[in-house]
């Protein structure tokens, strides 16, 4: 196994650890392919429907920010083809599922939805269903779609998004499912057209793929080896977002602290410092950073760059060295605790969040207790906790599993109880404090209530009006809760008329 992981890390094991991919086209990695995306979308104009109305699409997105951002790119491509977006499935002529493969329940949800929506085809014979994203990279899923969900018209993967316009045309003219999934990215494509969902916060890819091969995780297989974008392309994109008025920029990668390793000319600390110097930049975030290779140079760069916010998402996964080793996590409990200590020493008031898996194969009650004790020791501000889900052909899927599902659920509940108590305690300390909030817009449930975030990414809700969107306000926290803070605006420096 060690050997296989080594080969895979070096990129010499093309198909990963026994995972095979259905590939219809595999460009040579050395080939430098450049796509003229604008010409491509112009070539494949969708035109108008018989009644003169535009064709409409709806994309349902599952999974991480990477996927959310891919959805923005695909929306850009579809707009370029002449599609319009719709919120309603009933009005859509193209329903695209941008999927996540990280846990089984994410996959089950997608198949449930595809089944539920099938009748829409009887009402609209022109309706196309598409499936893309991480699930599409799995051969088992491809087979299942072809056999059990033949009404899906199009399947494409994470490496050939640029093929979307042509594939839509192929699917329109075919009675069979069009399936095109590449097992590698030919080149990092630049200048994507993007329809961004938000007007205050924006995502910027800095790196694609992952080389870490944690034994439970499917991402290295669905997203390929790590590829960094060139710093000049990233800086140009961030600068243009700043010019468009975006205020909160998140740099995206599965392993941002490996940024630049493949380029050999720069690293993540250097990139952060450069982004920090972009004139007019407001807040800079990044996700996800791995504890492994979280260098002192990186800690200094975060601490010294005033626009880089005090929030670090630092997935620990487990507090037991035995389990961390079986997870192939490259860090120990002691290393992690020491790292947290260094980070807290260098970055005052840093908000720390994490991901934790319970019920990893072979996790004993004692291992689990060590996770709980680490959580108590670190006192994370928030934790995303998951029950281990075996992913086909990943190493851990063949590890012996001893705990029952009931035991795993019980561990998850106990862990969440401990974390929620800590999150609430931290938030209660903010009662009466005045915090700097960047206003994102109306809250989901009440248009008279605005939502925004602190630099540390804490969600804050407060009464206000839409003119505050995209601005900084000072909010006094009046009602802290476990997952959010409620408050009232005490100063809105950029909107004089609402100062109370
Ligand atoms: N690149 C990020 C994580 C991406 S996946 C990182 O390394 O931090 C997001 C989270 O999903 C992981 O941190 C992990 O906690 C969880 N996860 C991944 N694979 C899983 C699996 N098979 N079962 C349960 N949770 C999983
Ligand atoms: Fe998965 Fe993250 Fe590990 Fe990569 S580093 S294998 S994405 S958990
Ligand atoms: Fe899911 Fe793929 Fe992201 S598996 S978590 S959508 S990289």
Short mmCIF file of C-alpha atoms and ligand atoms in Angstrom, two decimals:
data_model
loop_
_atom_site.label_atom_id
_atom_site.label_comp_id
_atom_site.label_asym_id
_atom_site.label_seq_id
_atom_site.Cartn_x
_atom_site.Cartn_y
_atom_site.Cartn_z
CA UNK A 1 0.00 0.00 0.00
CA UNK A 2 2.76 2.47 1.00
CA UNK A 3 4.31 1.83 -2.36
CA UNK A 4 1.09 2.50 -4.22
CA UNK A 5 0.57 5.73 -2.31
CA UNK A 6 4.11 6.79 -3.22
CA UNK A 7 3.56 6.02 -6.90
CA UNK A 8 0.27 7.87 -6.87
CA UNK A 9 1.86 10.89 -5.17
CA UNK A 10 4.53 11.00 -7.78
CA UNK A 11 1.85 10.93 -10.43
CA UNK A 12 3.12 7.61 -11.75
CA UNK A 13 0.02 5.67 -10.87
CA UNK A 14 -2.31 6.97 -13.51
CA UNK A 15 -5.49 5.37 -12.33
CA UNK A 16 -4.98 5.82 -8.62
CA UNK A 17 -5.41 3.04 -6.10
CA UNK A 18 -7.37 0.65 -8.24
CA UNK A 19 -9.98 3.23 -9.15
CA UNK A 20 -10.64 3.09 -12.83
CA UNK A 21 -12.25 5.82 -14.80
CA UNK A 22 -14.32 5.65 -17.93
CA UNK A 23 -12.31 7.76 -20.30
CA UNK A 24 -13.36 8.64 -23.78
CA UNK A 25 -10.61 11.15 -24.42
CA UNK A 26 -7.33 11.53 -22.62
CA UNK A 27 -5.15 14.38 -23.79
CA UNK A 28 -1.44 14.14 -23.32
CA UNK A 29 -0.47 15.86 -20.06
CA UNK A 30 2.49 17.51 -21.78
CA UNK A 31 0.28 18.99 -24.50
CA UNK A 32 -0.43 22.63 -23.74
CA UNK A 33 -4.04 23.05 -24.69
CA UNK A 34 -5.47 26.49 -24.76
CA UNK A 35 -9.16 27.06 -25.20
CA UNK A 36 -10.74 30.14 -26.61
CA UNK A 37 -13.75 29.90 -24.36
CA UNK A 38 -15.52 32.85 -25.95
CA UNK A 39 -15.19 31.36 -29.44
CA UNK A 40 -16.37 28.05 -28.06
CA UNK A 41 -19.56 29.43 -26.59
CA UNK A 42 -20.17 31.49 -29.75
CA UNK A 43 -19.84 28.36 -31.87
CA UNK A 44 -22.48 26.54 -29.83
CA UNK A 45 -25.32 29.04 -29.63
CA UNK A 46 -28.46 27.41 -28.28
CA UNK A 47 -30.85 29.85 -29.99
CA UNK A 48 -34.49 30.28 -28.97
CA UNK A 49 -37.30 27.86 -28.32
CA UNK A 50 -40.11 27.43 -30.86
CA UNK A 51 -42.24 30.01 -28.97
CA UNK A 52 -39.37 32.53 -29.10
CA UNK A 53 -38.51 32.27 -25.40
CA UNK A 54 -34.91 31.61 -24.24
CA UNK A 55 -33.69 28.20 -23.15
CA UNK A 56 -33.21 28.09 -19.39
CA UNK A 57 -30.88 26.17 -17.09
CA UNK A 58 -30.76 25.30 -13.42
CA UNK A 59 -27.66 23.93 -11.70
CA UNK A 60 -28.02 22.04 -8.42
CA UNK A 61 -24.72 22.15 -6.54
CA UNK A 62 -23.53 19.73 -3.87
CA UNK A 63 -20.24 19.58 -1.96
CA UNK A 64 -17.48 22.07 -1.28
CA UNK A 65 -16.70 25.63 -2.38
CA UNK A 66 -14.69 24.21 -5.25
CA UNK A 67 -17.91 22.84 -6.67
CA UNK A 68 -19.82 26.04 -5.91
CA UNK A 69 -17.22 27.88 -7.90
CA UNK A 70 -17.31 25.38 -10.79
CA UNK A 71 -21.03 26.05 -10.92
CA UNK A 72 -20.29 29.76 -11.43
CA UNK A 73 -18.00 28.83 -14.33
CA UNK A 74 -20.57 26.51 -15.92
CA UNK A 75 -23.25 29.18 -15.53
CA UNK A 76 -20.88 31.52 -17.40
CA UNK A 77 -20.46 29.00 -20.21
CA UNK A 78 -24.21 28.43 -20.48
CA UNK A 79 -24.94 32.17 -20.55
CA UNK A 80 -22.35 32.45 -23.33
CA UNK A 81 -24.35 29.87 -25.28
CA UNK A 82 -27.50 31.96 -24.92
CA UNK A 83 -29.09 30.16 -21.98
CA UNK A 84 -30.79 32.08 -19.16
CA UNK A 85 -30.83 30.96 -15.56
CA UNK A 86 -33.98 29.92 -13.71
CA UNK A 87 -34.63 29.07 -10.08
CA UNK A 88 -37.51 26.78 -10.97
CA UNK A 89 -37.01 23.18 -12.10
CA UNK A 90 -40.36 23.33 -13.94
CA UNK A 91 -39.10 26.16 -16.19
CA UNK A 92 -35.71 24.60 -16.91
CA UNK A 93 -34.66 23.08 -20.23
CA UNK A 94 -31.35 21.91 -18.81
CA UNK A 95 -31.01 20.63 -15.22
CA UNK A 96 -27.42 19.99 -14.26
CA UNK A 97 -26.37 18.16 -11.08
CA UNK A 98 -22.92 19.31 -10.00
CA UNK A 99 -22.17 16.50 -7.59
CA UNK A 100 -19.98 15.63 -4.60
CA UNK A 101 -18.58 12.15 -3.95
CA UNK A 102 -17.01 12.71 -0.54
CA UNK A 103 -19.62 10.74 1.41
CA UNK A 104 -22.24 8.23 0.39
CA UNK A 105 -25.20 10.27 1.60
CA UNK A 106 -24.19 13.11 -0.77
CA UNK A 107 -24.44 10.61 -3.63
CA UNK A 108 -27.75 9.15 -2.45
CA UNK A 109 -29.28 12.63 -2.38
CA UNK A 110 -28.37 13.20 -6.04
CA UNK A 111 -29.84 9.92 -7.23
CA UNK A 112 -32.98 10.64 -5.21
CA UNK A 113 -33.36 14.02 -6.94
CA UNK A 114 -32.70 12.63 -10.42
CA UNK A 115 -35.43 10.05 -9.85
CA UNK A 116 -37.85 12.61 -8.44
CA UNK A 117 -37.37 15.00 -11.36
CA UNK A 118 -37.78 12.46 -14.13
CA UNK A 119 -41.49 13.28 -14.74
CA UNK A 120 -40.46 16.82 -15.75
CA UNK A 121 -39.31 15.28 -19.02
CA UNK A 122 -42.85 14.23 -19.91
CA UNK A 123 -43.98 17.87 -19.64
CA UNK A 124 -40.99 19.29 -21.47
CA UNK A 125 -39.61 16.91 -24.13
CA UNK A 126 -36.70 19.28 -24.75
CA UNK A 127 -35.51 18.99 -21.15
CA UNK A 128 -31.93 17.71 -20.74
CA UNK A 129 -30.53 16.22 -17.52
CA UNK A 130 -26.78 16.44 -16.90
CA UNK A 131 -24.54 15.03 -14.18
CA UNK A 132 -21.07 16.44 -13.57
CA UNK A 133 -18.65 17.06 -10.70
CA UNK A 134 -16.89 14.52 -8.53
CA UNK A 135 -19.40 11.66 -8.77
CA UNK A 136 -19.05 11.68 -12.55
CA UNK A 137 -15.39 10.69 -12.14
CA UNK A 138 -16.36 7.39 -10.52
CA UNK A 139 -16.73 4.50 -12.90
CA UNK A 140 -19.34 2.89 -10.63
CA UNK A 141 -21.50 6.00 -10.92
CA UNK A 142 -21.08 6.13 -14.70
CA UNK A 143 -22.24 2.53 -14.93
CA UNK A 144 -25.17 3.12 -12.60
CA UNK A 145 -26.34 6.14 -14.58
CA UNK A 146 -26.17 4.26 -17.89
CA UNK A 147 -28.01 1.26 -16.47
CA UNK A 148 -30.51 2.71 -13.99
CA UNK A 149 -30.94 6.35 -14.98
CA UNK A 150 -30.88 6.30 -18.79
CA UNK A 151 -32.93 9.51 -18.92
CA UNK A 152 -29.80 11.40 -17.87
CA UNK A 153 -28.65 12.88 -21.18
CA UNK A 154 -25.13 13.99 -20.35
CA UNK A 155 -22.32 12.97 -17.99
CA UNK A 156 -19.00 14.84 -17.87
CA UNK A 157 -16.26 15.14 -15.26
CA UNK A 158 -14.24 17.69 -13.34
CA UNK A 159 -11.45 17.87 -15.94
CA UNK A 160 -13.49 18.67 -19.04
CA UNK A 161 -15.82 21.47 -17.97
CA UNK A 162 -14.65 23.46 -21.00
CA UNK A 163 -16.33 20.83 -23.18
CA UNK A 164 -19.78 21.71 -21.80
CA UNK A 165 -21.02 23.74 -24.82
CA UNK A 166 -20.20 21.02 -27.35
CA UNK A 167 -21.44 18.24 -25.07
CA UNK A 168 -24.80 19.97 -24.65
CA UNK A 169 -25.15 19.95 -28.43
CA UNK A 170 -24.19 16.31 -28.64
CA UNK A 171 -26.72 15.46 -25.94
CA UNK A 172 -29.46 17.45 -27.70
CA UNK A 173 -28.92 15.43 -30.83
CA UNK A 174 -28.56 12.03 -29.26
CA UNK A 175 -31.07 9.54 -27.92
CA UNK A 176 -28.37 7.92 -25.78
CA UNK A 177 -26.51 9.27 -22.76
CA UNK A 178 -23.46 11.26 -23.85
CA UNK A 179 -20.62 10.35 -21.48
CA UNK A 180 -17.28 12.11 -21.59
CA UNK A 181 -15.06 11.93 -18.52
CA UNK A 182 -11.34 12.60 -18.63
CA UNK A 183 -9.08 11.12 -15.98
CA UNK A 184 -6.63 14.04 -16.06
CA UNK A 185 -6.71 17.76 -16.61
CA UNK A 186 -4.91 18.60 -19.86
CA UNK A 187 -4.00 22.08 -18.68
CA UNK A 188 -5.22 24.68 -16.28
CA UNK A 189 -7.72 26.72 -18.23
CA UNK A 190 -7.70 30.49 -17.64
CA UNK A 191 -10.19 33.23 -18.45
CA UNK A 192 -13.30 31.29 -17.63
CA UNK A 193 -16.53 33.22 -18.03
CA UNK A 194 -18.14 33.31 -14.59
CA UNK A 195 -21.55 34.21 -13.31
CA UNK A 196 -20.83 34.81 -9.64
CA UNK A 197 -23.58 34.08 -7.15
CA UNK A 198 -22.61 36.79 -4.72
CA UNK A 199 -21.65 40.43 -5.08
CA UNK A 200 -19.62 40.82 -1.87
CA UNK A 201 -17.77 37.52 -1.56
CA UNK A 202 -15.89 35.83 -4.39
CA UNK A 203 -13.97 32.58 -4.74
CA UNK A 204 -10.68 32.36 -6.59
CA UNK A 205 -9.09 29.02 -7.42
CA UNK A 206 -5.41 28.98 -6.68
CA UNK A 207 -4.84 25.26 -6.93
CA UNK A 208 -6.67 22.24 -8.30
CA UNK A 209 -6.42 18.63 -7.14
CA UNK A 210 -4.82 16.98 -4.14
CA UNK A 211 -1.74 14.79 -3.65
CA UNK A 212 -2.30 13.88 -0.03
CA UNK A 213 -4.15 10.59 -0.42
CA UNK A 214 -5.68 10.42 3.03
CA UNK A 215 -6.85 6.81 3.06
CA UNK A 216 -10.55 7.65 3.50
CA UNK A 217 -10.77 10.33 0.85
CA UNK A 218 -11.90 10.21 -2.75
CA UNK A 219 -10.90 13.77 -3.67
CA UNK A 220 -7.41 12.99 -5.08
CA UNK A 221 -9.11 10.58 -7.52
CA UNK A 222 -11.93 12.88 -8.52
CA UNK A 223 -9.84 16.06 -8.81
CA UNK A 224 -6.45 14.72 -9.90
CA UNK A 225 -2.95 15.74 -8.91
CA UNK A 226 -2.19 19.17 -7.48
CA UNK A 227 -1.88 21.91 -10.09
CA UNK A 228 -1.22 25.50 -9.06
CA UNK A 229 -2.37 28.44 -11.12
CA UNK A 230 0.33 30.93 -11.97
CA UNK A 231 0.61 33.75 -9.41
CA UNK A 232 0.18 36.41 -12.10
CA UNK A 233 -3.15 34.88 -13.20
CA UNK A 234 -4.39 34.73 -9.60
CA UNK A 235 -3.31 38.30 -8.85
CA UNK A 236 -4.95 39.58 -12.04
CA UNK A 237 -8.22 37.84 -11.17
CA UNK A 238 -8.23 39.17 -7.60
CA UNK A 239 -7.38 42.70 -8.79
CA UNK A 240 -10.25 42.64 -11.26
CA UNK A 241 -12.65 41.38 -8.55
CA UNK A 242 -11.55 44.22 -6.29
CA UNK A 243 -12.16 46.67 -9.16
CA UNK A 244 -15.66 45.19 -9.58
CA UNK A 245 -16.38 45.86 -5.90
CA UNK A 246 -15.88 42.42 -4.33
CA UNK A 247 -14.70 42.79 -0.76
CA UNK A 248 -14.22 39.32 0.62
CA UNK A 249 -11.98 37.05 -1.45
CA UNK A 250 -11.51 33.36 -0.66
CA UNK A 251 -8.49 31.62 -2.17
CA UNK A 252 -9.50 28.04 -2.92
CA UNK A 253 -7.58 24.78 -2.99
CA UNK A 254 -7.82 21.36 -1.33
CA UNK A 255 -4.41 21.93 0.17
CA UNK A 256 -3.56 25.58 -0.11
CA UNK A 257 -0.29 25.29 1.80
CA UNK A 258 1.02 23.16 -1.06
CA UNK A 259 0.36 26.05 -3.43
CA UNK A 260 3.34 26.59 -5.73
CA UNK A 261 5.12 23.31 -4.94
CA UNK A 262 4.56 22.16 -8.52
CA UNK A 263 5.63 25.54 -9.93
CA UNK A 264 8.82 25.68 -7.91
CA UNK A 265 8.97 29.47 -8.08
CA UNK A 266 6.65 30.60 -5.32
CA UNK A 267 4.77 29.35 -2.25
CA UNK A 268 1.53 30.05 -0.43
CA UNK A 269 3.09 32.47 2.05
CA UNK A 270 4.50 34.48 -0.86
CA UNK A 271 1.16 34.45 -2.66
CA UNK A 272 -0.69 35.69 0.43
CA UNK A 273 1.73 38.58 0.83
CA UNK A 274 1.27 39.56 -2.83
CA UNK A 275 -2.53 39.36 -2.69
CA UNK A 276 -2.36 41.48 0.47
CA UNK A 277 -0.66 44.24 -1.50
CA UNK A 278 -3.35 44.53 -4.18
CA UNK A 279 -4.62 48.13 -3.96
CA UNK A 280 -8.13 48.31 -2.53
CA UNK A 281 -8.20 44.70 -1.29
CA UNK A 282 -10.39 44.30 1.78
CA UNK A 283 -10.58 40.78 3.25
CA UNK A 284 -8.61 37.73 2.16
CA UNK A 285 -9.56 34.20 3.24
CA UNK A 286 -8.29 30.81 2.22
CA UNK A 287 -9.50 27.24 2.44
CA UNK A 288 -8.46 24.53 3.03
CA UNK A 289 -5.12 24.51 4.76
CA UNK A 290 -3.62 21.24 5.88
CA UNK A 291 -1.82 21.02 9.24
CA UNK A 292 0.98 19.27 7.38
CA UNK A 293 3.42 21.80 5.95
CA UNK A 294 1.84 24.73 7.81
CA UNK A 295 5.18 26.48 8.09
CA UNK A 296 6.36 29.27 10.37
CA UNK A 297 6.81 31.32 7.20
CA UNK A 298 3.10 30.85 6.48
CA UNK A 299 2.07 31.76 10.04
CA UNK A 300 4.17 34.94 9.76
CA UNK A 301 2.63 35.81 6.39
CA UNK A 302 -0.89 35.48 7.84
CA UNK A 303 0.02 37.42 10.97
CA UNK A 304 1.73 40.23 9.07
CA UNK A 305 -0.74 40.65 6.18
CA UNK A 306 -3.40 43.01 7.48
CA UNK A 307 -6.04 41.96 4.94
CA UNK A 308 -5.65 38.25 5.62
CA UNK A 309 -8.33 37.57 8.20
CA UNK A 310 -7.91 35.81 11.55
CA UNK A 311 -9.63 32.59 10.58
CA UNK A 312 -7.93 29.29 9.91
CA UNK A 313 -9.81 26.16 8.97
CA UNK A 314 -7.43 23.43 10.02
CA UNK A 315 -8.91 19.94 9.66
CA UNK A 316 -7.55 17.59 12.33
CA UNK A 317 -9.76 14.56 11.51
CA UNK A 318 -8.87 12.66 14.72
CA UNK A 319 -7.12 13.13 18.04
CA UNK A 320 -5.64 9.64 18.09
CA UNK A 321 -2.17 9.06 16.63
CA UNK A 322 -3.07 5.47 15.80
CA UNK A 323 -6.04 6.60 13.71
CA UNK A 324 -4.17 9.55 12.17
CA UNK A 325 -1.53 7.12 10.97
CA UNK A 326 -4.14 4.81 9.47
CA UNK A 327 -5.68 7.87 7.82
CA UNK A 328 -2.27 8.70 6.28
CA UNK A 329 -2.63 12.21 7.67
CA UNK A 330 1.11 13.07 7.96
CA UNK A 331 0.58 14.81 11.30
CA UNK A 332 0.37 13.63 14.88
CA UNK A 333 -1.75 14.86 17.75
CA UNK A 334 1.33 16.47 19.36
CA UNK A 335 2.37 18.19 16.13
CA UNK A 336 -1.17 19.54 15.69
CA UNK A 337 -1.40 20.85 19.27
CA UNK A 338 1.99 22.51 18.92
CA UNK A 339 0.90 24.09 15.63
CA UNK A 340 -2.25 25.48 17.26
CA UNK A 341 -0.08 26.87 20.05
CA UNK A 342 2.21 28.61 17.54
CA UNK A 343 -0.72 29.97 15.53
CA UNK A 344 -2.43 31.34 18.65
CA UNK A 345 0.83 32.89 19.79
CA UNK A 346 1.33 34.69 16.48
CA UNK A 347 -2.25 35.63 15.56
CA UNK A 348 -4.23 37.11 18.47
CA UNK A 349 -7.97 36.31 18.47
CA UNK A 350 -7.57 33.77 15.67
CA UNK A 351 -10.75 31.80 14.99
CA UNK A 352 -9.96 28.11 14.55
CA UNK A 353 -12.33 25.66 12.91
CA UNK A 354 -11.83 22.05 11.94
CA UNK A 355 -13.16 18.88 10.31
CA UNK A 356 -13.42 15.63 12.25
CA UNK A 357 -14.32 12.11 11.16
CA UNK A 358 -15.73 9.71 13.74
CA UNK A 359 -16.02 5.96 13.29
CA UNK A 360 -13.00 5.58 11.04
CA UNK A 361 -12.39 1.80 10.58
CA UNK A 362 -10.79 0.43 13.73
CA UNK A 363 -11.56 3.51 15.87
CA UNK A 364 -11.97 2.29 19.45
CA UNK A 365 -13.71 4.09 22.29
CA UNK A 366 -10.26 5.07 23.53
CA UNK A 367 -9.33 6.58 20.12
CA UNK A 368 -12.59 8.48 20.12
CA UNK A 369 -11.97 9.77 23.66
CA UNK A 370 -8.66 11.14 22.43
CA UNK A 371 -10.50 13.09 19.74
CA UNK A 372 -12.84 14.49 22.37
CA UNK A 373 -9.91 15.41 24.60
CA UNK A 374 -8.17 17.18 21.69
CA UNK A 375 -11.36 19.12 20.99
CA UNK A 376 -11.52 20.16 24.65
CA UNK A 377 -7.86 21.12 24.65
CA UNK A 378 -7.92 23.16 21.43
CA UNK A 379 -11.38 24.66 21.98
CA UNK A 380 -12.24 25.11 18.31
CA UNK A 381 -14.74 27.82 17.50
CA UNK A 382 -16.59 25.42 15.24
CA UNK A 383 -16.17 21.91 13.90
CA UNK A 384 -17.64 20.10 10.90
CA UNK A 385 -18.09 16.53 12.09
CA UNK A 386 -18.81 13.49 9.95
CA UNK A 387 -19.37 9.77 10.34
CA UNK A 388 -16.83 7.91 8.21
CA UNK A 389 -18.29 6.84 4.90
CA UNK A 390 -16.43 4.16 2.93
CA UNK A 391 -15.56 5.33 -0.56
CA UNK A 392 -15.16 2.68 -3.20
CA UNK A 393 -11.55 1.74 -3.99
CA UNK A 394 -9.99 4.10 -1.45
CA UNK A 395 -7.60 2.23 0.89
CA UNK A 396 -9.72 2.63 4.04
CA UNK A 397 -12.72 1.00 2.37
CA UNK A 398 -10.96 -2.34 2.80
CA UNK A 399 -9.87 -1.72 6.41
CA UNK A 400 -11.65 -3.78 9.02
CA UNK A 401 -14.48 -1.84 10.63
CA UNK A 402 -15.36 -2.78 14.18
CA UNK A 403 -17.82 -0.19 15.56
CA UNK A 404 -21.52 -0.43 14.73
CA UNK A 405 -23.44 2.40 13.08
CA UNK A 406 -25.31 3.00 16.34
CA UNK A 407 -21.98 3.40 18.15
CA UNK A 408 -20.72 5.80 15.48
CA UNK A 409 -23.90 7.88 15.69
CA UNK A 410 -23.55 7.99 19.45
CA UNK A 411 -19.91 9.15 19.13
CA UNK A 412 -20.95 11.86 16.68
CA UNK A 413 -23.64 13.09 19.06
CA UNK A 414 -21.27 13.13 22.03
CA UNK A 415 -18.62 14.97 20.03
CA UNK A 416 -21.14 17.52 18.79
CA UNK A 417 -22.40 18.09 22.34
CA UNK A 418 -18.85 18.89 23.49
CA UNK A 419 -18.13 21.17 20.51
CA UNK A 420 -21.48 22.98 20.69
CA UNK A 421 -20.90 23.76 24.35
CA UNK A 422 -17.50 25.26 23.44
CA UNK A 423 -18.89 27.21 20.44
CA UNK A 424 -21.64 28.68 22.62
CA UNK A 425 -19.21 29.54 25.41
CA UNK A 426 -16.92 31.35 22.94
CA UNK A 427 -19.84 33.23 21.43
CA UNK A 428 -21.24 34.20 24.86
CA UNK A 429 -17.94 35.93 25.59
CA UNK A 430 -18.80 38.31 22.74
CA UNK A 431 -21.98 39.62 24.38
CA UNK A 432 -21.74 43.42 24.58
CA UNK A 433 -18.67 43.51 22.29
CA UNK A 434 -18.62 45.68 19.18
CA UNK A 435 -17.49 43.78 16.12
CA UNK A 436 -16.60 44.81 12.56
CA UNK A 437 -19.10 43.17 10.19
CA UNK A 438 -18.96 43.12 6.41
CA UNK A 439 -22.60 43.11 5.31
CA UNK A 440 -23.42 40.39 2.80
CA UNK A 441 -27.13 41.05 2.30
CA UNK A 442 -30.55 40.12 3.55
CA UNK A 443 -30.71 37.10 5.81
CA UNK A 444 -32.23 33.94 4.38
CA UNK A 445 -35.45 34.12 6.32
CA UNK A 446 -36.19 37.80 6.95
CA UNK A 447 -35.58 40.65 4.53
CA UNK A 448 -35.50 43.22 7.36
CA UNK A 449 -32.61 41.37 8.94
CA UNK A 450 -29.17 41.58 7.37
CA UNK A 451 -26.44 39.02 7.60
CA UNK A 452 -22.72 39.56 7.52
CA UNK A 453 -19.48 38.16 8.84
CA UNK A 454 -16.75 39.17 11.18
CA UNK A 455 -13.15 38.86 10.01
CA UNK A 456 -13.08 35.57 11.91
CA UNK A 457 -16.01 34.35 9.73
CA UNK A 458 -18.59 34.47 12.51
CA UNK A 459 -22.11 34.88 11.14
CA UNK A 460 -23.87 38.00 12.50
CA UNK A 461 -27.55 38.90 12.05
CA UNK A 462 -28.93 42.38 12.75
CA UNK A 463 -31.76 44.68 11.65
CA UNK A 464 -30.79 46.97 8.77
CA UNK A 465 -31.57 47.95 5.23
CA UNK A 466 -30.24 46.74 1.90
CA UNK A 467 -28.16 49.90 1.32
CA UNK A 468 -25.64 48.51 3.81
CA UNK A 469 -24.79 45.56 1.56
CA UNK A 470 -21.06 45.36 0.80
CA UNK A 471 -20.17 47.82 3.56
CA UNK A 472 -18.56 47.52 6.96
CA UNK A 473 -20.71 48.24 9.99
CA UNK A 474 -19.98 48.06 13.68
CA UNK A 475 -22.40 45.76 15.44
CA UNK A 476 -22.93 45.36 19.14
CA UNK A 477 -23.54 41.71 19.96
CA UNK A 478 -26.71 41.44 22.00
CA UNK A 479 -27.73 37.81 21.62
CA UNK A 480 -24.97 35.27 21.05
CA UNK A 481 -26.06 31.76 20.05
CA UNK A 482 -24.19 28.53 19.27
CA UNK A 483 -23.94 29.03 15.51
CA UNK A 484 -24.53 32.75 15.08
CA UNK A 485 -24.49 36.12 16.78
CA UNK A 486 -27.42 38.55 16.87
CA UNK A 487 -26.83 42.23 17.37
CA UNK A 488 -27.59 45.84 16.44
CA UNK A 489 -25.69 48.34 14.34
CA UNK A 490 -24.03 51.00 16.46
CA UNK A 491 -22.02 52.64 13.69
CA UNK A 492 -22.14 52.41 9.94
CA UNK A 493 -19.23 54.64 8.92
CA UNK A 494 -19.84 54.39 5.20
CA UNK A 495 -23.60 55.04 5.33
CA UNK A 496 -23.99 58.26 7.29
CA UNK A 497 -27.78 58.33 7.30
CA UNK A 498 -28.18 55.13 9.29
CA UNK A 499 -25.87 56.05 12.14
CA UNK A 500 -27.90 55.65 15.32
N1 LIG B 1 -9.01 19.11 1.48
C1 LIG B 1 -9.70 19.27 2.66
C2 LIG B 1 -10.92 18.41 2.85
C3 LIG B 1 -11.85 18.16 1.76
S1 LIG B 1 -13.10 17.02 2.12
C4 LIG B 1 -8.75 18.94 3.78
O1 LIG B 1 -7.94 18.07 3.68
O2 LIG B 1 -8.90 19.53 4.79
C5 LIG B 1 -13.89 17.80 3.52
C6 LIG B 1 -13.97 16.92 4.73
O3 LIG B 1 -14.78 15.79 4.47
C7 LIG B 1 -12.66 16.33 5.20
O4 LIG B 1 -11.90 17.21 5.93
C8 LIG B 1 -13.12 15.15 6.01
O5 LIG B 1 -13.35 15.51 7.36
C9 LIG B 1 -14.44 14.77 5.38
N2 LIG B 1 -14.34 13.50 4.64
C10 LIG B 1 -13.56 13.23 3.58
N3 LIG B 1 -13.72 11.94 3.20
C11 LIG B 1 -14.63 11.40 4.06
C12 LIG B 1 -15.20 10.11 4.19
N4 LIG B 1 -14.87 9.10 3.40
N5 LIG B 1 -16.10 9.92 5.18
C13 LIG B 1 -16.44 10.93 6.03
N6 LIG B 1 -15.94 12.16 5.94
C14 LIG B 1 -15.03 12.40 4.97
FE1 LIG B 2 -8.89 14.50 0.98
FE2 LIG B 2 -8.08 16.77 2.06
FE3 LIG B 2 -6.78 14.48 2.54
FE4 LIG B 2 -6.67 15.65 0.13
S1 LIG B 2 -5.86 16.46 2.06
S2 LIG B 2 -6.93 13.48 0.54
S3 LIG B 2 -8.74 16.46 -0.05
S4 LIG B 2 -8.88 15.02 3.18
FE1 LIG B 3 -17.09 16.82 -2.74
FE2 LIG B 3 -15.53 16.91 -4.83
FE3 LIG B 3 -15.56 18.91 -3.13
S1 LIG B 3 -15.92 15.14 -3.60
S2 LIG B 3 -16.01 17.92 -1.20
S3 LIG B 3 -17.24 18.28 -4.38
S4 LIG B 3 -13.81 18.17 -4.26
#
